């Protein structure tokens, strides 16, 4: 009996370690989108950038899904429900976050993303019965602190105001959609869940592009399209969203949206590290902030000395 329990505990720990590495890989890919978006926003408007990203991302995810699971799974999928989750959560949420970046800087956008654990943990406490233990609370504090330090933002110097509020609303919607994707689409694989919600993202962005082009004349990307732009779009769409989103939903299904969202606070460090490899300078405060985030993630997953339960486990 004890041998069986010990083996089960070891397997559980191995699964959690793999899930955390899966989440790290997802966020690493997600971080590639920030520099790509910044370059695209120099020539394109927000609506054009988000539309190109969402449409190309959905095409990639759909092809992967169709190839792996076949046409029958695609036909029997919960398309309408997934579309609505993707439209209202991921679609509007991602648009508001990119709007924040266009109005301010990638640093402020990353700082807004760093607030996701607050919304994610709140959702789990309200809807899933998560208990806020002392270790988990300290983990949340460290993750938020590390995310703020890594971003390098100053609330006193940077113009956050209404723009930051827009971004935070977007982050809250993104957190809700991440949870809803794995909770409200039972019977579907994580890949299928990602595909149908990505369809909602693409549908919303196409609608916004049509409205902004026809009625407001707010789009300008079609006048400036180069090979470089297409390359940046593919980086932003396929790496920063498509493949990243597949791994993200998988990680959320295994860790829960609360712990998975912790990893987002290391985004500024990942962005800095990529730029460092391309020749930019090393920024120590971002590395220090990432270290604090990692400490918070580990701390939040420690065992309770009284209940002997894993802190990441939901009731």
C-alpha angles and dihedrals in degrees: 000000000000091000090053092048092048092050091048091051092050092049090049092052091048090052092050092049090050091047091053092050089048089054092048090052091049093051091044089058091043089055091060088069096065098066091040091052092048092056092045092050090060090069105016134056123245095256093052092048095049092044094051091046096048097044096048090044093052092048091054095045092046093051091049091048094048092048095048103038104023137229096294093061090048092052095048095047122121092251100164096048092044091047092054093048091048093046099047099034114025095023100050092031095054091044092054092047091051089045088056091051091050092051096044130004139296087256093061090044090053090048090054090050087053089068092064095097089063092057094037095052091043090055092050092048093049100038107021103034097244112174116226101227124185094252092048091049092053089048091055091049092051093047092051092046092047092048092052093048092046092051092055090213124150116208089202097052103032121075101239106147117118092353090061091048089055090052094046091052087052091051091050091052091048091052091050092048092049091055094041091052094061097033103041101042104060120174093035128103119245088252092054092046090052092049098052093045090047087055088060091051092051093046093053093047092050090050092049091047091052093048094045092047100045103034106025106022091224100140124088107160095104091065092058115041121145136162087259091056091050091050091051091048091053091049091048095043104036102032104021094045117001105053091024091056092051092055092040094057090046090052092047091052090054103036103025124244092276099062094032090056090056089072092060090073090071091062094102090055093049091050091049092047092053091050089047090057088052092054107276123128125272113254111210099194090059091051090048091049091050090052090054090049091052090049090052092050091051093044093051091056098054123119123260111245090212105040098027089220130137111252093220092057118099122216 
